Coordinates of N, CA and C and ligand atoms in Angstrom, one line a residue:
X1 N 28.2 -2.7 -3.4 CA 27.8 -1.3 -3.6 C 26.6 -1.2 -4.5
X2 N 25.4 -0.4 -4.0 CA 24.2 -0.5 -4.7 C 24.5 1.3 -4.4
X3 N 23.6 1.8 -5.6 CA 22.9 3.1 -5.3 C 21.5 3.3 -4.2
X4 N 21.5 3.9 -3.7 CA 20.7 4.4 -2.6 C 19.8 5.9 -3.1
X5 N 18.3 6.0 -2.8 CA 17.4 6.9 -3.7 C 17.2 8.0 -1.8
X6 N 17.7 8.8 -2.1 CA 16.6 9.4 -0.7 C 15.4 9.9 -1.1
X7 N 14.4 9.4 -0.6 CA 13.2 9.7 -1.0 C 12.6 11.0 -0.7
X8 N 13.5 11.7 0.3 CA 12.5 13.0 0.7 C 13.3 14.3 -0.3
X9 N 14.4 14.0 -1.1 CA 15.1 15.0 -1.8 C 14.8 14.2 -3.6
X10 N 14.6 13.2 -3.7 CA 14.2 12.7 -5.4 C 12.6 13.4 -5.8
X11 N 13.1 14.1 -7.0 CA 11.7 15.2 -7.5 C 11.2 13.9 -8.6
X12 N 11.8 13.0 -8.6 CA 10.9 12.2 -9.7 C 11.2 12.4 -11.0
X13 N 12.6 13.2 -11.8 CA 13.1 13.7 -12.7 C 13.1 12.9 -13.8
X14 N 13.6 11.9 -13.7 CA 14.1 10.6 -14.5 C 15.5 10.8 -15.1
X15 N 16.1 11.4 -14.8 CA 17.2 12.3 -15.4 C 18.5 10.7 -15.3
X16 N 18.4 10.0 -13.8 CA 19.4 9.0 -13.8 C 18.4 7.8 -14.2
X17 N 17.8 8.0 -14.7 CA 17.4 6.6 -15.6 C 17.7 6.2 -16.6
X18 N 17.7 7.7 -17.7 CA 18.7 8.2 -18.4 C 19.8 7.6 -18.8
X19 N 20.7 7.9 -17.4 CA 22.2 7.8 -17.0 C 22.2 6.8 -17.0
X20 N 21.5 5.7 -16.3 CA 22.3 4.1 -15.6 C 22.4 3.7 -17.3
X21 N 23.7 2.6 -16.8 CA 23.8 1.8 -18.2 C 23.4 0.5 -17.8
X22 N 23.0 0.4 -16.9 CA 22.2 -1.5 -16.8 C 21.0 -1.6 -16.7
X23 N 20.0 0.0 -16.7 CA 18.8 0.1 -16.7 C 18.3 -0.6 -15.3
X24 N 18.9 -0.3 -14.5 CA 18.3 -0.7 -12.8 C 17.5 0.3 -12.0
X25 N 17.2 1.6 -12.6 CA 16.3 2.6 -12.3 C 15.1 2.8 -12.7
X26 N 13.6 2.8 -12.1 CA 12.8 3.5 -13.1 C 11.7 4.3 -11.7
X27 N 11.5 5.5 -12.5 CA 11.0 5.9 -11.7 C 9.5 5.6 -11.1
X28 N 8.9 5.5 -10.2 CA 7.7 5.6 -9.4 C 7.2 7.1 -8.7
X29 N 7.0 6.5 -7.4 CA 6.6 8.0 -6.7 C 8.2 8.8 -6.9
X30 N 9.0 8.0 -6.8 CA 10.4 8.5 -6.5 C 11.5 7.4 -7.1
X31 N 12.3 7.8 -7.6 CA 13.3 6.7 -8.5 C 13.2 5.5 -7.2
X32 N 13.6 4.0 -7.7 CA 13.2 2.7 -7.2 C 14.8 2.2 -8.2
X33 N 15.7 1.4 -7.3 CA 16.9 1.0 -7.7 C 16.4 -0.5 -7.5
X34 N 16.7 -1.6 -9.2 CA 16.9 -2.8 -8.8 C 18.3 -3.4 -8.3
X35 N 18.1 -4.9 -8.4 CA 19.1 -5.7 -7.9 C 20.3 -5.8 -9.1
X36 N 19.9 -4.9 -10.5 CA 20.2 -5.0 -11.4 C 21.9 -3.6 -11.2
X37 N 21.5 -3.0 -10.1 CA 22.2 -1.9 -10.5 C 23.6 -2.6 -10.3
X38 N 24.9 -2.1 -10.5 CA 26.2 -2.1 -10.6 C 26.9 -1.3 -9.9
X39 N 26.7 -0.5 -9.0 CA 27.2 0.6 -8.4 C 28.0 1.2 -8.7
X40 N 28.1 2.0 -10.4 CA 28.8 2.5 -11.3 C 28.8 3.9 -10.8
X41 N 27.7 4.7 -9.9 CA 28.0 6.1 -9.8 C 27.0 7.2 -10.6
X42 N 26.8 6.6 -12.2 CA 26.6 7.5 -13.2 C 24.9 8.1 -13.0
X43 N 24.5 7.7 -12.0 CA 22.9 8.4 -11.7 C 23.7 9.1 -10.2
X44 N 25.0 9.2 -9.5 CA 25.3 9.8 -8.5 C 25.4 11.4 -9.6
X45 N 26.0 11.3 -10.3 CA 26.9 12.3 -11.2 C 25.4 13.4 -11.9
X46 N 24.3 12.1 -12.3 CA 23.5 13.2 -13.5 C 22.3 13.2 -12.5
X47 N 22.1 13.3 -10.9 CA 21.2 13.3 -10.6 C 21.0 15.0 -9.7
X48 N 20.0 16.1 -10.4 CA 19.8 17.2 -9.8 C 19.8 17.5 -8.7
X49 N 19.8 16.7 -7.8 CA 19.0 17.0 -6.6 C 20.2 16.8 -5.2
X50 N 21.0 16.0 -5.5 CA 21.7 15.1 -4.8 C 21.3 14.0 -4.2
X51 N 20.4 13.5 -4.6 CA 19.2 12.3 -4.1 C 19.8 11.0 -3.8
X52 N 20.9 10.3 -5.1 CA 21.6 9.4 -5.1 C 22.6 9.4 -4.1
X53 N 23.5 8.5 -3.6 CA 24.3 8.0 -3.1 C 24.6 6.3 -3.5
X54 N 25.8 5.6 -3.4 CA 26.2 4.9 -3.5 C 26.9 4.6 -2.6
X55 N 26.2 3.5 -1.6 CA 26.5 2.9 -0.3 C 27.0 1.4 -0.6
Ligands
SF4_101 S1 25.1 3.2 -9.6 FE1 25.2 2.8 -11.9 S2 24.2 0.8 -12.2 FE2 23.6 1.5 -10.2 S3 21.6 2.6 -10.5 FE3 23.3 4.1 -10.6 S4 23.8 4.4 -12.8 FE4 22.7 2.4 -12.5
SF4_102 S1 17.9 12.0 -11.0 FE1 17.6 12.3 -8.8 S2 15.8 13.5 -8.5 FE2 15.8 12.7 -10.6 S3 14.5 10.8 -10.5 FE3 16.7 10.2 -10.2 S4 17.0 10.3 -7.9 FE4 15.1 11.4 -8.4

């Protein structure tokens, strides 16, 4: 389970970069998930847009 960014609904917020606790997010044109993530959820939960998923 990794988080998943949809790119055409992420405003570029930073809001779940914030949120992650393994620091596997940072934003570019549009939040960019590493291999670091954990598929904890907590950027599904604090992200405005609905942009995240965890697949
Ligand atoms: S699912 Fe958890 S570990 Fe993965 S990017 Fe989101 S907040 Fe970070
Ligand atoms: S919280 Fe949502 S809209 Fe904001 S940077 Fe992250 S994925 Fe994009």
């Amino acid at each position: 389970m990794a988080a998943v960014v949809n790119n055409e609904t992420c405003v570029a917020c930073g809001a779940c970069v914030d949120a992650c606790p393994c620091g596997a997010i940072e934003v570019q044109d549009v939040a960019v998930v590493s291999d670091e993530c954990a598929g904890c959820g907590a950027c599904v939960d604090a992200c405005p847009t609905g942009a995240i998923t965890v697949e």
